[in-house]
PDB file of C-alpha atoms in Angstrom:
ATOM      1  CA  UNK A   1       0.000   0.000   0.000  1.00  0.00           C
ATOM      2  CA  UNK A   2       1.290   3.844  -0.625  1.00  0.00           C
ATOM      3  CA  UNK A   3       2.197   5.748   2.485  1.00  0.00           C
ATOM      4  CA  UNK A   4       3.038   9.167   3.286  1.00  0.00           C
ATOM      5  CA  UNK A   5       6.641   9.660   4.415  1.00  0.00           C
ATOM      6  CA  UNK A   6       7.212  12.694   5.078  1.00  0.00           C
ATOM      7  CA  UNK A   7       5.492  16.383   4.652  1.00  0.00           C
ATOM      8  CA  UNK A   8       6.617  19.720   3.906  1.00  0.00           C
ATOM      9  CA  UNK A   9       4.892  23.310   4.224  1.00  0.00           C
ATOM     10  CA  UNK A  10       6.766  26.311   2.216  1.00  0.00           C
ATOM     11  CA  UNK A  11       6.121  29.843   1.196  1.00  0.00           C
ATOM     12  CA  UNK A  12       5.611  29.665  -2.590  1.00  0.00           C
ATOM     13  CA  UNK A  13       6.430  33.281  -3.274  1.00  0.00           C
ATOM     14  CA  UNK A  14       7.226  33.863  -7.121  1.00  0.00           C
ATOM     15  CA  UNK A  15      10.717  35.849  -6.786  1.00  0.00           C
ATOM     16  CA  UNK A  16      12.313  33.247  -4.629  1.00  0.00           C
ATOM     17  CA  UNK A  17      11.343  30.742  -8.398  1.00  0.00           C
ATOM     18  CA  UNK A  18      12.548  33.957  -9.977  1.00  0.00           C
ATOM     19  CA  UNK A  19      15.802  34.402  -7.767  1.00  0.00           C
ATOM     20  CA  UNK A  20      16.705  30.748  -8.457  1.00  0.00           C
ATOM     21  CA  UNK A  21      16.076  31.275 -12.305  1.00  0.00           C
ATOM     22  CA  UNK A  22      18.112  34.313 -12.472  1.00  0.00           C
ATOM     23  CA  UNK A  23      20.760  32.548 -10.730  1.00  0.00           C
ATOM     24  CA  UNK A  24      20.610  35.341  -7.573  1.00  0.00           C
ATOM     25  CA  UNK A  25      20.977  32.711  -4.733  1.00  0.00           C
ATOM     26  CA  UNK A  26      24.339  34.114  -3.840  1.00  0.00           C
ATOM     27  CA  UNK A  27      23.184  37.671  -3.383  1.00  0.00           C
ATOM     28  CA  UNK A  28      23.661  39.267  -0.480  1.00  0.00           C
ATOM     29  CA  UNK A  29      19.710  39.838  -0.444  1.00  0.00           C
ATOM     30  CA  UNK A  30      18.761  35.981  -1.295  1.00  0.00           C
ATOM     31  CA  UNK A  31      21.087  34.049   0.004  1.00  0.00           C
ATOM     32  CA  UNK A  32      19.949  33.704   3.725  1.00  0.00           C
ATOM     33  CA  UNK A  33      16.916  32.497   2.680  1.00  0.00           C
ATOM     34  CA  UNK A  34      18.790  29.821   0.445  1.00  0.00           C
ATOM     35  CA  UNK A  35      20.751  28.709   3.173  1.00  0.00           C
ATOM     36  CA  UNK A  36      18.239  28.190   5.456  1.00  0.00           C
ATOM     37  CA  UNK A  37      16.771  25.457   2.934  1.00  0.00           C
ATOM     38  CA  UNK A  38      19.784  23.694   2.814  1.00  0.00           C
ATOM     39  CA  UNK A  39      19.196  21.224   5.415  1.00  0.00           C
ATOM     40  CA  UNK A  40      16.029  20.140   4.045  1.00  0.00           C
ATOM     41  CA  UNK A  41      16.815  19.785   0.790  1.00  0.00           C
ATOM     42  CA  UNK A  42      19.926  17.567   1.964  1.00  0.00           C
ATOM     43  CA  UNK A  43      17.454  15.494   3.554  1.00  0.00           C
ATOM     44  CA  UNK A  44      14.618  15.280   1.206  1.00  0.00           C
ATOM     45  CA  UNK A  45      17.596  14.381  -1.501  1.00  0.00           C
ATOM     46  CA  UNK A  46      18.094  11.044   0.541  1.00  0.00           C
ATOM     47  CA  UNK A  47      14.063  10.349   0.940  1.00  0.00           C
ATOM     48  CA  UNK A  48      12.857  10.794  -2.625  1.00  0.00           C
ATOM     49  CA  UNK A  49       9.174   9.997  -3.128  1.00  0.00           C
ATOM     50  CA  UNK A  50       7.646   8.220  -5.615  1.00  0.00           C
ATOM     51  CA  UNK A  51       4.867  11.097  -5.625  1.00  0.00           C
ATOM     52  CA  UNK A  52       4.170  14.793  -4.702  1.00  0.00           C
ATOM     53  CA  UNK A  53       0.890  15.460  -3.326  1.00  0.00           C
ATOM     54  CA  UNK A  54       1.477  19.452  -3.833  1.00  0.00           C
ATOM     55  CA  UNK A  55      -1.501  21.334  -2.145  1.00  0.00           C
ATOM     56  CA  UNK A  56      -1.524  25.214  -3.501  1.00  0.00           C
ATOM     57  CA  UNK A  57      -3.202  27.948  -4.857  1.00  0.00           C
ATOM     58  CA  UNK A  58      -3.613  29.378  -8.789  1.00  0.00           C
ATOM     59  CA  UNK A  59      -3.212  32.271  -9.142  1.00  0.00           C
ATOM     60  CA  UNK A  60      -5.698  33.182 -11.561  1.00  0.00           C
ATOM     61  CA  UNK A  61      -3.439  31.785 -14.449  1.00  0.00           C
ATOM     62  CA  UNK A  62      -5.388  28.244 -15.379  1.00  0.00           C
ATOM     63  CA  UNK A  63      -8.745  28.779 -13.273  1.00  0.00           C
ATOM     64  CA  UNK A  64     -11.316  31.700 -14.806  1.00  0.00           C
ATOM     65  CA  UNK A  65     -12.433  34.174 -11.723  1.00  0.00           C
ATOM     66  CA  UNK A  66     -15.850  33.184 -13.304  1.00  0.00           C
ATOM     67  CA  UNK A  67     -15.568  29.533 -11.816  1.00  0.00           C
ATOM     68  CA  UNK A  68     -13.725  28.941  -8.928  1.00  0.00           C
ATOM     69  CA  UNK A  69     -13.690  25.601  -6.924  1.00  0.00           C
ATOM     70  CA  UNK A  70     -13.495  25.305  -3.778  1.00  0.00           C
ATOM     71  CA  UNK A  71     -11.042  22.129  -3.379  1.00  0.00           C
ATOM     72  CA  UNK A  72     -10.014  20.278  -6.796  1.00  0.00           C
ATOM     73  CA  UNK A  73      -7.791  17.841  -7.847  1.00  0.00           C
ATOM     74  CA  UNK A  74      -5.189  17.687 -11.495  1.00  0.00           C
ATOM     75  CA  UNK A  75      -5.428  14.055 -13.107  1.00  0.00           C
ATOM     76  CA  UNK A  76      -3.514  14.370 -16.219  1.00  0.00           C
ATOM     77  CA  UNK A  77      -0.559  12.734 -16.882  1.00  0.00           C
ATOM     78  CA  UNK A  78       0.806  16.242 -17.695  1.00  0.00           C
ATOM     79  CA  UNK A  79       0.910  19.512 -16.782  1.00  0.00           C
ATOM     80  CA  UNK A  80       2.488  22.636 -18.387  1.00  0.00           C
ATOM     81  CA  UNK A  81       4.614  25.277 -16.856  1.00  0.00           C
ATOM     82  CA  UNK A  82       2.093  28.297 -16.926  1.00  0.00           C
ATOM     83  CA  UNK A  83       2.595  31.719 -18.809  1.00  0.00           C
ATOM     84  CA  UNK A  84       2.293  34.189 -15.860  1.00  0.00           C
ATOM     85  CA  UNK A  85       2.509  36.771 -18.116  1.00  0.00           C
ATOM     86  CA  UNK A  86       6.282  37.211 -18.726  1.00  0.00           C
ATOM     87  CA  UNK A  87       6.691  33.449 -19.987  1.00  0.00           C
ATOM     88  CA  UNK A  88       6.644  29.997 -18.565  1.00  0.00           C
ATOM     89  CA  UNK A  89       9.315  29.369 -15.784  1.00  0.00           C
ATOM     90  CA  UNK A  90      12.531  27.460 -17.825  1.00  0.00           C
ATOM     91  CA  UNK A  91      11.794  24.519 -15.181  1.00  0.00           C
ATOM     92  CA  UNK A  92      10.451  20.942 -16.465  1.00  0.00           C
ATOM     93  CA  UNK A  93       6.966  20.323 -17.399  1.00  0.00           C
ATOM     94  CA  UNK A  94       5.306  18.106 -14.126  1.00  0.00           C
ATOM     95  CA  UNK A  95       4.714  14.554 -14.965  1.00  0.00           C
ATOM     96  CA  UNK A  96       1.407  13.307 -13.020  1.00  0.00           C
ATOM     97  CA  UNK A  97       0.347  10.007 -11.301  1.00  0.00           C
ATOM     98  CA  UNK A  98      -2.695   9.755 -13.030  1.00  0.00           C
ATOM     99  CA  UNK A  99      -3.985   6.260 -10.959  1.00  0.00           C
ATOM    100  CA  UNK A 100      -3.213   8.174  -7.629  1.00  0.00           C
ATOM    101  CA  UNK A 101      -4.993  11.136  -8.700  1.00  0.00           C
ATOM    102  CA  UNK A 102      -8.325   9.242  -9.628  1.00  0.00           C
ATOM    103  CA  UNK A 103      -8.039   6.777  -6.595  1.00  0.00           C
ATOM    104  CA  UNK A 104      -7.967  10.656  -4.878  1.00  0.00           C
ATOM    105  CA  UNK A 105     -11.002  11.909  -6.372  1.00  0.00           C
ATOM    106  CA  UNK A 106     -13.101   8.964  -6.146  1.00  0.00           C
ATOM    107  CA  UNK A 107     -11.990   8.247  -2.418  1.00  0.00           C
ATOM    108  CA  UNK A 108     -12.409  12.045  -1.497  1.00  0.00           C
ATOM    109  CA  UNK A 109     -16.013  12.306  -3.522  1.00  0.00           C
ATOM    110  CA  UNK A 110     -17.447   9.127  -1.205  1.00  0.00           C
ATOM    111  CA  UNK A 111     -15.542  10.697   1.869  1.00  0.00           C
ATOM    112  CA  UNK A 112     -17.856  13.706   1.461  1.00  0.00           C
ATOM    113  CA  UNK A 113     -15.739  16.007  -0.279  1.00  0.00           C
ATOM    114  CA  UNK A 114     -16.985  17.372  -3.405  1.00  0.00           C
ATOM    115  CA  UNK A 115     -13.977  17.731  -5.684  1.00  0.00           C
ATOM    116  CA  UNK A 116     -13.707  19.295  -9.120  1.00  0.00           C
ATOM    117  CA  UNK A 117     -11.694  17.319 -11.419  1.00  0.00           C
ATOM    118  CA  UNK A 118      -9.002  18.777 -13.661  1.00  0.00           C
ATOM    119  CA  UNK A 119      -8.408  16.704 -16.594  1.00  0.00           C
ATOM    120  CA  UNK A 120      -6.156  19.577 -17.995  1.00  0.00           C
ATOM    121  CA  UNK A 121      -4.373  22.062 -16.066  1.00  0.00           C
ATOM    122  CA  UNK A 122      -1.557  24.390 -16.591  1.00  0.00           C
ATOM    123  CA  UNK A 123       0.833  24.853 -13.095  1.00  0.00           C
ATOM    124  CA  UNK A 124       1.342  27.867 -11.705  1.00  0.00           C
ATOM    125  CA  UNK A 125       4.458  29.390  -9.285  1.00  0.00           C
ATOM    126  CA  UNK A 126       2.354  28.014  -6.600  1.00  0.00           C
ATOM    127  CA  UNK A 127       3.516  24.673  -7.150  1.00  0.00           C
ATOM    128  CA  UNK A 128       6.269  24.930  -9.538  1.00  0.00           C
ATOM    129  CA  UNK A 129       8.159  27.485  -6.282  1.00  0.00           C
ATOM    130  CA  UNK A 130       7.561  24.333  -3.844  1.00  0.00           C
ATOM    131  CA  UNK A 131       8.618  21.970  -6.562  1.00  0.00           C
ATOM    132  CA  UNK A 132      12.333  24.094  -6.819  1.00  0.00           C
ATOM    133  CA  UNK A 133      12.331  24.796  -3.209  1.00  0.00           C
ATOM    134  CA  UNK A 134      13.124  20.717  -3.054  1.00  0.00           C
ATOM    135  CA  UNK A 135      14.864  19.990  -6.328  1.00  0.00           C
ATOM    136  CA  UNK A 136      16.713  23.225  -6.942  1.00  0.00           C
ATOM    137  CA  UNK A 137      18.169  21.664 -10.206  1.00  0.00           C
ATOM    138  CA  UNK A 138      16.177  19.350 -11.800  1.00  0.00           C
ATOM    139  CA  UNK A 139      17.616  18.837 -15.013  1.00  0.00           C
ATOM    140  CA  UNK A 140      15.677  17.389 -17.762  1.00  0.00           C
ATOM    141  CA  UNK A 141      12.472  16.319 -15.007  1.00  0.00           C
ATOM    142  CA  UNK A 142      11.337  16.366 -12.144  1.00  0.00           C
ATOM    143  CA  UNK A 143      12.374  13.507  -9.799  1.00  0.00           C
ATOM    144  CA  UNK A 144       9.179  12.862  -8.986  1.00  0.00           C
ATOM    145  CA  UNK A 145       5.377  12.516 -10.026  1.00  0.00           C
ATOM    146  CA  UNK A 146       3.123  14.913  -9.033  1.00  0.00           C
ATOM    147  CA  UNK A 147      -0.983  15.119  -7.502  1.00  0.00           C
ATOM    148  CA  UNK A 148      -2.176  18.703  -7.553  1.00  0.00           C
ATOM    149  CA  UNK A 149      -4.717  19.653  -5.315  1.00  0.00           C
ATOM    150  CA  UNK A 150      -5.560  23.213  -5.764  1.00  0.00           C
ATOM    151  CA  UNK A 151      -7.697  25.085  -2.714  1.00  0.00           C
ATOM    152  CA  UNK A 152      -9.287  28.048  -3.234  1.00  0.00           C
ATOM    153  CA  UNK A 153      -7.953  30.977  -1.618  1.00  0.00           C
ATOM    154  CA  UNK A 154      -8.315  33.439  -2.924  1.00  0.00           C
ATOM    155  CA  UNK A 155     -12.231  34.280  -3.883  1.00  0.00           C
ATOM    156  CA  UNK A 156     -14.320  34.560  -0.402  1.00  0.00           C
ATOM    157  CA  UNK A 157     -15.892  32.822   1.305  1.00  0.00           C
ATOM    158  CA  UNK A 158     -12.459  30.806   1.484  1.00  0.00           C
ATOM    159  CA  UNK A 159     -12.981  27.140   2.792  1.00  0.00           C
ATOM    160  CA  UNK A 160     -12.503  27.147   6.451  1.00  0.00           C
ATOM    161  CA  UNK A 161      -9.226  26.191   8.441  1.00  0.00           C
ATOM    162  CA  UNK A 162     -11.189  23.317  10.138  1.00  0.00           C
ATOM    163  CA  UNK A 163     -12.461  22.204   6.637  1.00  0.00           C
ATOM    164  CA  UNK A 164      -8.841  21.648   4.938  1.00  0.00           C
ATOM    165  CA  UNK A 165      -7.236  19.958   7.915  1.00  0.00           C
ATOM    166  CA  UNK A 166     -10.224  17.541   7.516  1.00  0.00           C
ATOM    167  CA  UNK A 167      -9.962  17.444   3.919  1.00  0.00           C
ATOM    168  CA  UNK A 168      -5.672  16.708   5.123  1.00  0.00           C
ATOM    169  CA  UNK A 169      -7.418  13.824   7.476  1.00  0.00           C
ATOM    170  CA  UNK A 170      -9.332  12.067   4.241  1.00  0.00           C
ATOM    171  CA  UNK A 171      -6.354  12.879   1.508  1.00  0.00           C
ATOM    172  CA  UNK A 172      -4.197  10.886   3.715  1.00  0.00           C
ATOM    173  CA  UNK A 173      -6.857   7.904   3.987  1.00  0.00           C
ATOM    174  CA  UNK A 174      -6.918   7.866   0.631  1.00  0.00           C
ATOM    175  CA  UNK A 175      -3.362   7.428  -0.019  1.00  0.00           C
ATOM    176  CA  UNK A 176      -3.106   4.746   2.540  1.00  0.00           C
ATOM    177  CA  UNK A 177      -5.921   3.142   0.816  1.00  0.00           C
ATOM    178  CA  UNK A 178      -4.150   3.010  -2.368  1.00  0.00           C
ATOM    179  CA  UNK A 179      -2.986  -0.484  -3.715  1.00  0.00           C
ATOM    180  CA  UNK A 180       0.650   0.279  -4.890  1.00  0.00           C
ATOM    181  CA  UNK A 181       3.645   0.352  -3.087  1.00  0.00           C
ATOM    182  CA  UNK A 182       4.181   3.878  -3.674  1.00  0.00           C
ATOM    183  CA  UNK A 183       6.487   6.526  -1.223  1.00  0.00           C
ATOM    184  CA  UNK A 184       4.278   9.722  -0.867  1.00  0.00           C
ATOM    185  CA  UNK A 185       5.153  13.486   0.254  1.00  0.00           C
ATOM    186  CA  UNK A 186       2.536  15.869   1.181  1.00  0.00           C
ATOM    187  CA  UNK A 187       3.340  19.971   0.074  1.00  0.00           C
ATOM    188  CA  UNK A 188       1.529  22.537   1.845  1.00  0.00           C
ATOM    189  CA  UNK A 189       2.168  25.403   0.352  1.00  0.00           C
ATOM    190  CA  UNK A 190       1.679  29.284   0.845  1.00  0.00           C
ATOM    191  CA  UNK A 191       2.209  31.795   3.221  1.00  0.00           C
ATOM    192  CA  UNK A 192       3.590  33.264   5.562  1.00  0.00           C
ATOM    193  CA  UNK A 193       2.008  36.487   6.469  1.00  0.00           C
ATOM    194  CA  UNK A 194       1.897  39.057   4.053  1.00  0.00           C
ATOM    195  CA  UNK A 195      -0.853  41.097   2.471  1.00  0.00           C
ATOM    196  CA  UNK A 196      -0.043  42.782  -0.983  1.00  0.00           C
ATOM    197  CA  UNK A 197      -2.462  45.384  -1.176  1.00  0.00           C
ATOM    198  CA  UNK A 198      -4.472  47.836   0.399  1.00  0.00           C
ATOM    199  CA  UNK A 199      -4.128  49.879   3.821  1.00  0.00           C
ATOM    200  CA  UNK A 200      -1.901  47.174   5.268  1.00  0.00           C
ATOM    201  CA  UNK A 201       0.111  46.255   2.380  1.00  0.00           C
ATOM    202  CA  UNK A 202       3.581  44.831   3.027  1.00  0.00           C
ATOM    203  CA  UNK A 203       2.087  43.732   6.664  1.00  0.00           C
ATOM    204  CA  UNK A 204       4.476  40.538   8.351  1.00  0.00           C
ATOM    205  CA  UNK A 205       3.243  38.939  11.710  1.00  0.00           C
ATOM    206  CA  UNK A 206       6.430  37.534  13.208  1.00  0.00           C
ATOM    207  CA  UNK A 207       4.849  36.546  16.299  1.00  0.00           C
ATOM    208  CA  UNK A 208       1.533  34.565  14.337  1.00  0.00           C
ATOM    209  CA  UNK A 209       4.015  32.904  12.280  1.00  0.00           C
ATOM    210  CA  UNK A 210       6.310  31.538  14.915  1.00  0.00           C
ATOM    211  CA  UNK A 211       3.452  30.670  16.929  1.00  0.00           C
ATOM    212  CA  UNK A 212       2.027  28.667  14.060  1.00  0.00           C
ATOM    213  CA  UNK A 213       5.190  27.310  13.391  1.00  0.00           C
ATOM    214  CA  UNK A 214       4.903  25.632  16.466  1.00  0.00           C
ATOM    215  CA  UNK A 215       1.400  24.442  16.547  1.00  0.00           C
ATOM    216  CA  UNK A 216       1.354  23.183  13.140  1.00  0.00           C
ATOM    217  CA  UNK A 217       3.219  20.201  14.686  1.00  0.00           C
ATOM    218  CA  UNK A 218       1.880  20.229  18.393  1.00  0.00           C
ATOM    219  CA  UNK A 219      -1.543  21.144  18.302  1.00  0.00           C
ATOM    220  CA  UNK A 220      -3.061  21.646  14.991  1.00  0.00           C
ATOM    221  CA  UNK A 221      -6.318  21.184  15.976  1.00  0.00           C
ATOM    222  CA  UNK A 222      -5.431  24.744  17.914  1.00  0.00           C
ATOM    223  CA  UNK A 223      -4.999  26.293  14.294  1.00  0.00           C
ATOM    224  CA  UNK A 224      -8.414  24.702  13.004  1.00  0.00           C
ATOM    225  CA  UNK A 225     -10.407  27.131  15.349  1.00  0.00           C
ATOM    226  CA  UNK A 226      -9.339  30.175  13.854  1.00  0.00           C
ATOM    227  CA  UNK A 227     -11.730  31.169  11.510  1.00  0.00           C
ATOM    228  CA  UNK A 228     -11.262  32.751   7.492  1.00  0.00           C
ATOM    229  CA  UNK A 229     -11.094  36.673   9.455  1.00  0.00           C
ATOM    230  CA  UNK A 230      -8.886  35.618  12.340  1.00  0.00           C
ATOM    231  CA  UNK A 231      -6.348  34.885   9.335  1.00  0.00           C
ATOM    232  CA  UNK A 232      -6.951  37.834   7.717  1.00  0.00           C
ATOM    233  CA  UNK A 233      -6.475  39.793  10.581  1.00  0.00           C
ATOM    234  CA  UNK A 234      -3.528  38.600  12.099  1.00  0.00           C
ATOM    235  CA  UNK A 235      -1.703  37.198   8.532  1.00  0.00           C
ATOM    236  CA  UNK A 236      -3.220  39.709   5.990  1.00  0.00           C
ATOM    237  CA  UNK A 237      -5.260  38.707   3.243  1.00  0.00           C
ATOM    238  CA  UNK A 238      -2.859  36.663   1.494  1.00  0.00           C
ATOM    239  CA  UNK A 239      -1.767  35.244   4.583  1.00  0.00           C
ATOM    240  CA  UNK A 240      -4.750  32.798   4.797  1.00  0.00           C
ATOM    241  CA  UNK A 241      -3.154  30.681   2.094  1.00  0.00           C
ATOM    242  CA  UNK A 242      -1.337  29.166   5.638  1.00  0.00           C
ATOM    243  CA  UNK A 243      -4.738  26.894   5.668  1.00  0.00           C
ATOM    244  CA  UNK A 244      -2.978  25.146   3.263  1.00  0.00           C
ATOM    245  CA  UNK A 245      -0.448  23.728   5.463  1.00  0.00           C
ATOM    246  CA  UNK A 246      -3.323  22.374   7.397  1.00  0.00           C
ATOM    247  CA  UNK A 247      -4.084  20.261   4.691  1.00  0.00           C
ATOM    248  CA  UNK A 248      -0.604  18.533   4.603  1.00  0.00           C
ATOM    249  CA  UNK A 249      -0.855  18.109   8.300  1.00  0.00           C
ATOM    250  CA  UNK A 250      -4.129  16.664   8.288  1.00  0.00           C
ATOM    251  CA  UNK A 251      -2.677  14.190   5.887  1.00  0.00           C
ATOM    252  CA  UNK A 252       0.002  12.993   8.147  1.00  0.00           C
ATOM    253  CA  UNK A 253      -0.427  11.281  11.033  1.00  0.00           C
ATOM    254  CA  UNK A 254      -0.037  12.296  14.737  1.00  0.00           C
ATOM    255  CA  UNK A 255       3.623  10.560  15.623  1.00  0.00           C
ATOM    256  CA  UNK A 256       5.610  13.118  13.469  1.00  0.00           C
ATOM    257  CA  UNK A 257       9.434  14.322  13.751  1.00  0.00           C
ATOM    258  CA  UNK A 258      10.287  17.973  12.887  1.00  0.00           C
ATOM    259  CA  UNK A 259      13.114  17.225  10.272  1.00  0.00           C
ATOM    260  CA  UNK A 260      14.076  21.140  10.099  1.00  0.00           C
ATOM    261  CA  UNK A 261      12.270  24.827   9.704  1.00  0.00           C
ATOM    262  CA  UNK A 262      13.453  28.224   8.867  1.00  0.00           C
ATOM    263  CA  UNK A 263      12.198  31.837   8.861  1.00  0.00           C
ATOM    264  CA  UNK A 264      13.175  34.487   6.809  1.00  0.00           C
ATOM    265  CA  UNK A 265      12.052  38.192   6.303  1.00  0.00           C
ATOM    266  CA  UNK A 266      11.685  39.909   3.812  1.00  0.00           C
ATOM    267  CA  UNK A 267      11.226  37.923   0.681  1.00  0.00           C
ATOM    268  CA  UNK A 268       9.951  40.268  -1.699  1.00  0.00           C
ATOM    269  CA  UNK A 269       7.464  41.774   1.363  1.00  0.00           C
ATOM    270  CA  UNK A 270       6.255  38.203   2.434  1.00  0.00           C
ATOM    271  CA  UNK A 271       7.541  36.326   5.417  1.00  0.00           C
ATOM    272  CA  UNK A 272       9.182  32.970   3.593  1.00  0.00           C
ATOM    273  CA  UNK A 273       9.095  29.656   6.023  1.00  0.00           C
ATOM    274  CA  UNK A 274       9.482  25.547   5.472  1.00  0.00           C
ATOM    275  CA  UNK A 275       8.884  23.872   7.723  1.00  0.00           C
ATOM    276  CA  UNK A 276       9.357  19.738   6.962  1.00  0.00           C
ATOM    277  CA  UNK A 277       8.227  16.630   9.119  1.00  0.00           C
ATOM    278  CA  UNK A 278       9.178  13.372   8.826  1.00  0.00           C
ATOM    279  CA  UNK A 279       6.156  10.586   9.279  1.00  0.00           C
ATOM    280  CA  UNK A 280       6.905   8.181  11.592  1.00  0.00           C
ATOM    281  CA  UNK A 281       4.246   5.750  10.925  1.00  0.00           C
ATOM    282  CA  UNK A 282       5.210   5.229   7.504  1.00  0.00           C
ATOM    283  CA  UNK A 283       9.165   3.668   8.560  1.00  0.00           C
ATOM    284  CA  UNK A 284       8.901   0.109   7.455  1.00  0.00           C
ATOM    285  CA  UNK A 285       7.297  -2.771   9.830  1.00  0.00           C
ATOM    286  CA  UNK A 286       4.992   0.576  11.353  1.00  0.00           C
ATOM    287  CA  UNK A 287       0.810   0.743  10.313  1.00  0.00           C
ATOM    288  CA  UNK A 288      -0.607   3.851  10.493  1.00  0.00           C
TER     289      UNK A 288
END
């Protein structure tokens, strides 16, 4: 059966894809951000999975303002880099895991969730950012298959915090459930605080973020109680894309190991974290 090994929640701000494209790790303004990731990405190097469940946002580049769903999942066996506007990213195209994705939907849809279904979908920097954030050089591909599941953030009323760890809980039922022998990481992606418009534009919440940091591992259920405003509020409107990470926690289970985190401000005005966990329950000879 597939299990989930390990999980990892990251910031998926475009210029840290852009400073890695542009080859500006090194700079004096990028490159303690970049360091901080080093210790993750050594580990994640030496525990490949077989698949990337990558929860994130679009950013209104494949998904119409018109028609926006509230949770969906990709289940092509492809998916383009998208054209934000100034070209694609020069990173691989994302090679899917169709079978996991439609064991996903179908498992999800008789757990109660109502999930749209993308059949074709162009990726965005919200997944293709996490994506570099573990393989900074990927070559020709990816070294792994990908699941997107996209969660609306963005148009209110935003699914609740409560509502994506339990979608979390029943994504990682489903990939337990699944008949293959498959090594699985859960991305939850977004964040930290930051707001990019408006009165408060530029806004960072050191002390939210640190203290979520910390319950994201210990008491999750403690970040599930805060409702759609109390994000707002405290992370600025962009900052409730952190109910994302709630999904990759809900898919894990409760005996966890903090591998690593690190917090950096500025990048570009957002507060950038990861934060990665191994799952204990999935070491050989353990059922979850």
């Amino acid at each position: 059966m597939a299990r989930i090994t390990w999980g990892m929640a990251t910031s998926h701000v475009p210029s840290i894809g852009a400073a890695m494209d542009n080859h500006k790790t090194e700079d004096p303004y990028w490159k303690p951000l970049f360091d901080g990731y080093e210790k993750a990405r050594t580990w994640m190097a030496e525990h490949q999975p077989d698949v990337a469940v990558i929860v994130y946002n679009d950013h209104a580049n494949a998904i119409d303002m018109d028609l926006v769903p509230t949770f969906g999942i990709g289940t092509a066996e492809s998916y383009d880099v998208a054209d934000e506007g100034w070209g694609p990213r020069p990173v691989p195209s994302v090679v899917g895991a169709p079978d996991l994705s439609e064991h996903m939907v179908r498992e999800l849809i008789d757990d109660s969730f109502d999930i749209a279904t993308f059949h074709q979908l162009d990726v965005d920097h919200g997944l293709t950012v996490p994506l570099s954030v573990y393989c900074p050089e990927p070559g020709e591909s990816w070294p792994c298959a990908v699941v997107p599941v996209l969660v609306n953030v963005i148009q209110y009323p935003q699914p609740t915090a409560a509502r994506c760890y339990a979608l979390g809980q029943a994504i990682g039922r489903a990939i337990r459930s699944f008949p293959q022998d498959l090594k699985v990481a859960v991305f939850g992606t977004g964040g930290m605080s930051h707001q990019l418009s408006g009165a408060r534009a530029g806004l960072i919440n050191e002390r939210f973020d640190r203290m979520f940091l910390d319950k994201i591992e210990h008491r999750p259920e403690a970040l599930t109680a805060l409702t759609r405003e109390d994000y707002i509020a405290e992370a600025g409107t962009e900052g409730i894309e952190l109910i994302m990470w709630l999904v990759m926690r809900g898919a894990m289970s409760d005996n966890i190991a903090r591998v690593h985190d690190t917090y950096h401000v500025p990048a570009s005005n957002t507060a950038a974290a990861l934060a990665l966990f191994e799952d204990l329950d999935s070491r050989e000879g353990v059922t979850a």
